[in-house]
Tab-separated table of C-alpha atoms in Angstrom:
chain	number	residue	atom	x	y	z
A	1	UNK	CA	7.921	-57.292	-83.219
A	2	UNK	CA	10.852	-56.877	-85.337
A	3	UNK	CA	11.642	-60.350	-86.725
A	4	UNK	CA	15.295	-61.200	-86.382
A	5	UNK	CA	17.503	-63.817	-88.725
A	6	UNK	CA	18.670	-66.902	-86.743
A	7	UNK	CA	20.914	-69.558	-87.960
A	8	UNK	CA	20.780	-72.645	-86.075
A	9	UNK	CA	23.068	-75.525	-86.767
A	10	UNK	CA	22.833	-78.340	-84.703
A	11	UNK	CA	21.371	-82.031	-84.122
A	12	UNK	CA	18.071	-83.475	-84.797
A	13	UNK	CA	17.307	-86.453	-82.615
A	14	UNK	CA	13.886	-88.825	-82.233
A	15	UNK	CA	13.192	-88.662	-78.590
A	16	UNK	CA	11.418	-91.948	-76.762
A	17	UNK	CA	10.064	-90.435	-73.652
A	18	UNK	CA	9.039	-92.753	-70.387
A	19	UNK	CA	7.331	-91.218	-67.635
A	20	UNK	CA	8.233	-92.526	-64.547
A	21	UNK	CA	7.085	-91.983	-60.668
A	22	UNK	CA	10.953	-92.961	-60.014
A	23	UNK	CA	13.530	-93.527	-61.905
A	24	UNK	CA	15.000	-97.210	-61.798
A	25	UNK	CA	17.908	-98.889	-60.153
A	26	UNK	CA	20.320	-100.973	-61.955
A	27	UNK	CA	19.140	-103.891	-63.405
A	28	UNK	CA	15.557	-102.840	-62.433
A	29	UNK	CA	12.477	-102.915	-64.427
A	30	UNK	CA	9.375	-100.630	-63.800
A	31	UNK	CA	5.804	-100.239	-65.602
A	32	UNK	CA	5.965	-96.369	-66.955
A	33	UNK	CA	3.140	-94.238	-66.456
A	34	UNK	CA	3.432	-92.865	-70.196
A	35	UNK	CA	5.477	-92.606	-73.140
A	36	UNK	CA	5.642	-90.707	-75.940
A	37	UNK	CA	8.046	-90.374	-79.394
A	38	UNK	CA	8.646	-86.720	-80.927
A	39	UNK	CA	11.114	-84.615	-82.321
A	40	UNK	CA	14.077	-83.681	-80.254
A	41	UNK	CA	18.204	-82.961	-80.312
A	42	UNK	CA	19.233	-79.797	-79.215
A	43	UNK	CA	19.632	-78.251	-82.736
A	44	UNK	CA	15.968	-78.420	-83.565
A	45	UNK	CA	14.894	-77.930	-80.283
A	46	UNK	CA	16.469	-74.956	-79.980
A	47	UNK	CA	15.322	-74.113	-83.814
A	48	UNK	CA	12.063	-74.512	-82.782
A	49	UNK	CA	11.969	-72.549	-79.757
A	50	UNK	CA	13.433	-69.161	-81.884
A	51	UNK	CA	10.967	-69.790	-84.342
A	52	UNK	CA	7.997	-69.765	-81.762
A	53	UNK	CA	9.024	-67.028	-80.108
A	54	UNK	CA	9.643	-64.691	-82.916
A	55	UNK	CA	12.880	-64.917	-85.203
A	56	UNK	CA	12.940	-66.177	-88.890
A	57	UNK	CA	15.033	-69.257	-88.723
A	58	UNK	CA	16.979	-71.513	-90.778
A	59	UNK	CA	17.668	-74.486	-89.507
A	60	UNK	CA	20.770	-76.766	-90.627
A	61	UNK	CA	21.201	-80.670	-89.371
A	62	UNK	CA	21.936	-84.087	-90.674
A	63	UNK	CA	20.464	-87.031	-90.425
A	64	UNK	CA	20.502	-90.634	-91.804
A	65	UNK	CA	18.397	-92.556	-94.379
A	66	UNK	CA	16.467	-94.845	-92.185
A	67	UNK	CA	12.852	-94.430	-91.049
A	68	UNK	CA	13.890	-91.890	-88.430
A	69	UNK	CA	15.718	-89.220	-91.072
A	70	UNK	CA	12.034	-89.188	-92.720
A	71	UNK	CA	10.239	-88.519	-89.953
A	72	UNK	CA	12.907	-85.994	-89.309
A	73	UNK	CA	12.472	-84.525	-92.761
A	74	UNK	CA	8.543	-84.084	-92.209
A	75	UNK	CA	8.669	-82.678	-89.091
A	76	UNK	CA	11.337	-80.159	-90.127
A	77	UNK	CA	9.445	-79.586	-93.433
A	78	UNK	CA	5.946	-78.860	-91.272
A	79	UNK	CA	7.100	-76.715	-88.749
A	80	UNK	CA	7.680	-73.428	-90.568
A	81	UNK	CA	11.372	-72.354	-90.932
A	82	UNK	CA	12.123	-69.856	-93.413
A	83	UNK	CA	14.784	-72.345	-94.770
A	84	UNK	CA	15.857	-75.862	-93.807
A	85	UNK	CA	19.539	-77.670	-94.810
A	86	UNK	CA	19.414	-80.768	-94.068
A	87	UNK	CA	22.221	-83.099	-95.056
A	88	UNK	CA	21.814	-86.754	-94.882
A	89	UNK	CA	23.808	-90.233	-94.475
A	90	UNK	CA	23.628	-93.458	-94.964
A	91	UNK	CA	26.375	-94.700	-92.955
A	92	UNK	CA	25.001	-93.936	-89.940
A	93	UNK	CA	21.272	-93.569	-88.263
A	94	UNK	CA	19.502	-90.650	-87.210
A	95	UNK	CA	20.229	-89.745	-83.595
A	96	UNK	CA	18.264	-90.764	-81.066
A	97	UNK	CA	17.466	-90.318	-77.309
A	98	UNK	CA	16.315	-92.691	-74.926
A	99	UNK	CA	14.890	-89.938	-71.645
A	100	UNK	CA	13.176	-91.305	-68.285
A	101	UNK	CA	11.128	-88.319	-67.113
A	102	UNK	CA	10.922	-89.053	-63.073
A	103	UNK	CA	9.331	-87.510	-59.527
A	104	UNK	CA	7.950	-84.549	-58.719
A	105	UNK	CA	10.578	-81.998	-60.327
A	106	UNK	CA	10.090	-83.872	-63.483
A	107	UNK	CA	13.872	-84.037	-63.778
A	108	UNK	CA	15.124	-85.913	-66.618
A	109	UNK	CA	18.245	-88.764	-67.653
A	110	UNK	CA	18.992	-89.140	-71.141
A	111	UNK	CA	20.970	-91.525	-73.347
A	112	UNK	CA	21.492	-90.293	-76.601
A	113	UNK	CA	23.153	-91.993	-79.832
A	114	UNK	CA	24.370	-88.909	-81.749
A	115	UNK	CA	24.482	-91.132	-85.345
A	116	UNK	CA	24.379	-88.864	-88.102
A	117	UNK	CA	24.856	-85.640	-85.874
A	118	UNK	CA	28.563	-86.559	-85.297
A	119	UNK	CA	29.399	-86.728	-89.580
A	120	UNK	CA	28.832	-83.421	-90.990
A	121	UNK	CA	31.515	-83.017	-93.422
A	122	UNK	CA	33.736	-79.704	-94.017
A	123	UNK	CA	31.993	-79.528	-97.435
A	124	UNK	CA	28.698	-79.329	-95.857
A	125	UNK	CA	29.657	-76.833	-93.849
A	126	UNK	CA	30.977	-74.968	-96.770
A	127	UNK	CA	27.641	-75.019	-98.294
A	128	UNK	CA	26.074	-73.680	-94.959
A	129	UNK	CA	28.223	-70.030	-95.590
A	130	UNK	CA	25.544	-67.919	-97.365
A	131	UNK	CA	23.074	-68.723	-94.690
A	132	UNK	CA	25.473	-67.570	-91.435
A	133	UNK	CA	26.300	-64.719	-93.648
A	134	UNK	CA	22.954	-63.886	-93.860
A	135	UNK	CA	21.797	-64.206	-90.250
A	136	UNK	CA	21.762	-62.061	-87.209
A	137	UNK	CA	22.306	-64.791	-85.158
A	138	UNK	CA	24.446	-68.396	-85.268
A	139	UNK	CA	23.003	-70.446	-82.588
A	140	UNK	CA	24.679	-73.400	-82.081
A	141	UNK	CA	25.811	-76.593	-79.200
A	142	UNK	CA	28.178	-79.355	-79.001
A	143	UNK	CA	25.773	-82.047	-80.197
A	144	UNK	CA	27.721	-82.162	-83.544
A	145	UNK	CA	31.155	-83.223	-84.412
A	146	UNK	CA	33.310	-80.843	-83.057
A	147	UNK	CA	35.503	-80.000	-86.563
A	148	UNK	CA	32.213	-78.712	-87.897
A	149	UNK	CA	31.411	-76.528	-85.108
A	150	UNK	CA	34.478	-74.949	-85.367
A	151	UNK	CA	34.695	-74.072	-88.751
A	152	UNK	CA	31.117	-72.588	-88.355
A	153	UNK	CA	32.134	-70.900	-85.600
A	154	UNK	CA	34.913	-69.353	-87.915
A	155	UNK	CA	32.623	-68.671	-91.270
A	156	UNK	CA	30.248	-66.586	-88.239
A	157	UNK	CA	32.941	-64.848	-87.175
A	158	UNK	CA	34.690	-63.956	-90.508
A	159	UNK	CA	30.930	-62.744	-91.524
A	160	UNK	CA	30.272	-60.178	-88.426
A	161	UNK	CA	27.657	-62.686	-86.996
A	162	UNK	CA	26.830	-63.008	-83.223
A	163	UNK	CA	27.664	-66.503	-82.298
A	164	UNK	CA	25.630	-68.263	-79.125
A	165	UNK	CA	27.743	-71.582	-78.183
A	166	UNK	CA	25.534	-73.645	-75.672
A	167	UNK	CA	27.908	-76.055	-74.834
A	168	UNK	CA	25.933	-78.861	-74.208
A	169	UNK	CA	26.172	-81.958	-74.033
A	170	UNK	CA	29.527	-81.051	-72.993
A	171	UNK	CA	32.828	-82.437	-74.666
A	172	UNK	CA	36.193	-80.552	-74.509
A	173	UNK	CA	36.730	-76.860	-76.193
A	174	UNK	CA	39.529	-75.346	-76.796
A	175	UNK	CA	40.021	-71.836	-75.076
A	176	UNK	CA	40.996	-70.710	-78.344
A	177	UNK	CA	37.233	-71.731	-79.942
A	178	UNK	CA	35.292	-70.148	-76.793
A	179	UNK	CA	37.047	-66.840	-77.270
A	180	UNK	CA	35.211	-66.675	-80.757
A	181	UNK	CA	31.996	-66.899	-79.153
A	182	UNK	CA	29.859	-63.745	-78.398
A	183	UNK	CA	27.862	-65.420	-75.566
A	184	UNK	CA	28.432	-68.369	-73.720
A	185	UNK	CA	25.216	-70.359	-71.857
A	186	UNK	CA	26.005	-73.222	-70.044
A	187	UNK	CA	24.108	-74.836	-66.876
A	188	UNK	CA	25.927	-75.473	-63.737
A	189	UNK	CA	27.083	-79.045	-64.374
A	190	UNK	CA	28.833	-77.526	-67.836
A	191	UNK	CA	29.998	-74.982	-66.575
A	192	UNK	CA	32.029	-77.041	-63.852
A	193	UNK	CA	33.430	-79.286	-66.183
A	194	UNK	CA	34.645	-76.304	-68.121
A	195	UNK	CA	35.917	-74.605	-64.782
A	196	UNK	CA	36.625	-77.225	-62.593
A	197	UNK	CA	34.793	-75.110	-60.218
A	198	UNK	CA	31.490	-76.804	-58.557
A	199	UNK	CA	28.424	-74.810	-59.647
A	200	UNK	CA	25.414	-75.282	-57.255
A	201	UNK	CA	23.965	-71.884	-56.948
A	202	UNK	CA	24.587	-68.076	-57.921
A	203	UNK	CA	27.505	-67.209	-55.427
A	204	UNK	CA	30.050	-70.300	-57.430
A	205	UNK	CA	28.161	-69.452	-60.751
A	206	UNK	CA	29.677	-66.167	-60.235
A	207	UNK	CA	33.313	-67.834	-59.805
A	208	UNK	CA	33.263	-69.463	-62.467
A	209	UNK	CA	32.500	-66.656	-64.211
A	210	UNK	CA	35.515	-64.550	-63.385
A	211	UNK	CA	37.001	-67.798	-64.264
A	212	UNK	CA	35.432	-67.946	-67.890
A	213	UNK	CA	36.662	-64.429	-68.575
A	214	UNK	CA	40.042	-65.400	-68.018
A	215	UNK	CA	39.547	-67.784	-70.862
A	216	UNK	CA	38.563	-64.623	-73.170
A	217	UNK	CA	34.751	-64.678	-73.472
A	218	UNK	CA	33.479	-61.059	-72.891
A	219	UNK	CA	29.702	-62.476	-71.930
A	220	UNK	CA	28.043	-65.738	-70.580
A	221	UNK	CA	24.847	-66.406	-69.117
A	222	UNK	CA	24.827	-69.750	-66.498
A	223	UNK	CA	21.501	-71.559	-66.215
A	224	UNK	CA	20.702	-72.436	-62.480
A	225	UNK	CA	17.297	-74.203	-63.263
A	226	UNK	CA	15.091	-72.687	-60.282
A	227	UNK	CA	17.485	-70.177	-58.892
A	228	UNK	CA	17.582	-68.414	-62.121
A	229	UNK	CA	20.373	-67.487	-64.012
A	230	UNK	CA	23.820	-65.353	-63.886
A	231	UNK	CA	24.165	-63.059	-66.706
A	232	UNK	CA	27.834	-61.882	-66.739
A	233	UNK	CA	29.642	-59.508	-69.126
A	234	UNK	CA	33.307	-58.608	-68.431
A	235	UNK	CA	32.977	-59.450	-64.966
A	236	UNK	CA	30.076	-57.322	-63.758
A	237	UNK	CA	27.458	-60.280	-63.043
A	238	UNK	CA	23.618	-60.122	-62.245
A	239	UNK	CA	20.706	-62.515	-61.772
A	240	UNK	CA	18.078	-63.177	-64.037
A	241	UNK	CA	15.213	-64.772	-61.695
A	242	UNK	CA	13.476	-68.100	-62.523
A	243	UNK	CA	10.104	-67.271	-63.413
A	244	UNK	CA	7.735	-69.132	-61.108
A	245	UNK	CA	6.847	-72.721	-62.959
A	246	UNK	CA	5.096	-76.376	-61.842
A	247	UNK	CA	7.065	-78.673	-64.326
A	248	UNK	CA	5.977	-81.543	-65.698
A	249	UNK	CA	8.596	-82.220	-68.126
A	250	UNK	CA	12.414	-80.275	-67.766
A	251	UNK	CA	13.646	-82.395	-70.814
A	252	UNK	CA	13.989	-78.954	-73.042
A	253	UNK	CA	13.890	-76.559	-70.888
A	254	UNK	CA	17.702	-75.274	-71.449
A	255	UNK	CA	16.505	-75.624	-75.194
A	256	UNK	CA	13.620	-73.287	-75.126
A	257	UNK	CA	15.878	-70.448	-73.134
A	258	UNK	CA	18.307	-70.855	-75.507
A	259	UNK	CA	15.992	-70.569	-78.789
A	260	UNK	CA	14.360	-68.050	-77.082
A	261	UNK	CA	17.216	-66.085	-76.117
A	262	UNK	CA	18.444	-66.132	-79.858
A	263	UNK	CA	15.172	-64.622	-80.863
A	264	UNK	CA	14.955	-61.402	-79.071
A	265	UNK	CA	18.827	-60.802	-79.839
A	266	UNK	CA	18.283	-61.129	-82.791
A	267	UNK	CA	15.055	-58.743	-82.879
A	268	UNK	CA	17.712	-55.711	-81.255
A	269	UNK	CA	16.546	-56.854	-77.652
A	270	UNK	CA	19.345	-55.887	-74.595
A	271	UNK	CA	21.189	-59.273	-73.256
A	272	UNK	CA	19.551	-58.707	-69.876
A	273	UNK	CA	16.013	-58.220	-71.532
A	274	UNK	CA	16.383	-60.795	-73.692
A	275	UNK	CA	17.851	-63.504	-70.577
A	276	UNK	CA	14.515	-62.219	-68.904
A	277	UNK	CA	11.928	-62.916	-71.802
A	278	UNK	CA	14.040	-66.889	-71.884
A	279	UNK	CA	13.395	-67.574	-68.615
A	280	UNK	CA	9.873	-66.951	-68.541
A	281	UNK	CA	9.697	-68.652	-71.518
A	282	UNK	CA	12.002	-71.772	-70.617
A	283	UNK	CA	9.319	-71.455	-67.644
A	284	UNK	CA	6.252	-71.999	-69.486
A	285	UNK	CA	8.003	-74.987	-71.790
A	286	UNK	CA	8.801	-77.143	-68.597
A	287	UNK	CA	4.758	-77.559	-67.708
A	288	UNK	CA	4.407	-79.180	-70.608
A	289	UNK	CA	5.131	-83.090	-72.432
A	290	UNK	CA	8.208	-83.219	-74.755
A	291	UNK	CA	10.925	-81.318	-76.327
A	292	UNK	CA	9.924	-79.542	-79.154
A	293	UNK	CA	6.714	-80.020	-79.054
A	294	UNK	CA	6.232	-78.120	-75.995
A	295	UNK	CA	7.941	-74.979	-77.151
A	296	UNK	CA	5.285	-72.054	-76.779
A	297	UNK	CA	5.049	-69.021	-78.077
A	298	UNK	CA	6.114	-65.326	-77.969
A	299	UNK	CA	2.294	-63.808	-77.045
A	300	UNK	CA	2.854	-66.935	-74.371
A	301	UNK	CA	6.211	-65.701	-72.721
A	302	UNK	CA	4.870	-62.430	-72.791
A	303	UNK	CA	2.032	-63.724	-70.402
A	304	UNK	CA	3.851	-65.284	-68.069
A	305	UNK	CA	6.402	-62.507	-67.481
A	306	UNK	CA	3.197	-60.192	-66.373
A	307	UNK	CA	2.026	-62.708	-64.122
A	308	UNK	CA	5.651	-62.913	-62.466
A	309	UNK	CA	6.222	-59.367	-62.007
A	310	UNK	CA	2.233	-59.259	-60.375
């Protein structure tokens, strides 16, 4: 496979996982079934997911100078980037995320304390230019302060780059800043808030599609968890079907389509091809424990897109 360039900027977080058969009321306590700590935030989830699954990466976060920021630094050191930037603070800790995993869906609530993700300067960004220059591919969320996204956004587009927003968690955009953006992948609670249109399955996703391309972006894909996805480009929409899963964990599931997306554009795949190769690899992430960890890998996505056309 031809090995595309990816540039991912975006947050590092240390995830604390509880496993739960429900998840609690208000001023409830319950006895978890598990827990677990690993590597998480979008940005190197998402890293991690393009790497797996086939692109040379270069992955650029901050985090703080505390106990979390080293573990941050090993695990980004171990897990086989081409190139890691990682800027550091010590006026703020390394984000972290607090997630109950609960019930038979495995569906997830998170708390998350961005810390360091929310300070990356406009001179750090500055130094990031060579490497979105370089790349096929800027992949990047709103798990960051918002000023640096933007000028990012701006050094991608100045350099010809393809620019993936995935605008989660979701904070306010300017129409201005999403009409930069070459693709556009939120999930149905995003892309309400950036509609005002409800999104609970494919016939709204498509409204607020036509309602997105009013805005100015030529081409957005809308995560629908089990009822797929709707791929849309200048108003002529299609669905991408879920590949059959049995989760066990759907904390970075909208991660691993998203890394996984970014790979195969970046290695000259079509946008529909590509949507179909994420969701079959989002599918295979969600049956397993944790974020990054549970990324899998190309020969793996391959795999399961066999078994769902059989």
């Amino acid at each position: 496979m031809n090995k595309g360039k990816v540039c991912v900027f975006g947050s590092f977080n240390l995830d604390i996982v509880a496993g739960m058969a429900r998840f609690p009321q208000p001023g409830e306590s319950l006895i978890a079934r598990n827990s677990m700590m690993g590597a998480g935030g979008k940005g190197a989830n998402q890293a991690v997911a393009a790497l797996r699954a086939g692109a040379r990466v270069h992955y650029i976060g901050k985090v703080g100078r505390d106990d979390f920021g080293m573990f941050a630094r090993r695990h980004l050191d171990n897990a086989g980037f081409d190139a890691v930037t990682l800027f550091t603070t010590s006026e703020c800790p390394t984000g972290n995320a607090l997630i109950y995993v609960a019930g038979a869906d495995a569906e997830n609530m998170i708390a998350v304390d961005p810390g360091a993700n929310l300070t990356v300067t406009e001179d750090e960004v500055e130094q990031c230019r060579p490497a979105v220059a370089a790349a096929d591919i800027l992949l990047t969320q709103l798990e960051n302060n918002l000023s640096a996204i933007e000028k990012l956004i701006g050094i991608a587009k100045d350099n010809g780059t393809y620019i993936i927003l995935n605008p989660a968690p979701f904070q306010p955009v300017s129409d201005h800043l999403l009409a930069q953006v070459d693709l556009l992948t939120p999930n149905a609670t995003e892309c309400t808030l950036l509609t005002g249109i409800e999104v609970r399955d494919v016939p709204s996703a498509k409204r607020a599609a036509h309602a997105l391309h009013a805005k100015g972006i030529q081409a957005l894909i809308i995560t629908l968890g089990t009822q797929g996805a709707v791929l849309s480009v200048d108003g002529e929409t299609q669905l991408i079907a879920a590949c059959p899963a049995t989760p066990v964990d759907t904390t970075g599931a909208g991660d691993a389509f998203n890394g996984a997306l970014a790979s195969q554009l970046a290695a000259g795949s079509t946008l529909q091809d590509a949507a179909l190769f994420a969701s079959a690899y989002a599918s295979v992430c969600v049956e397993r424990a944790g974020a990054a960890a549970s990324m899998p890998t190309y020969e793996e996505a391959r795999e399961r897109m066999k078994v769902a056309v059989a």
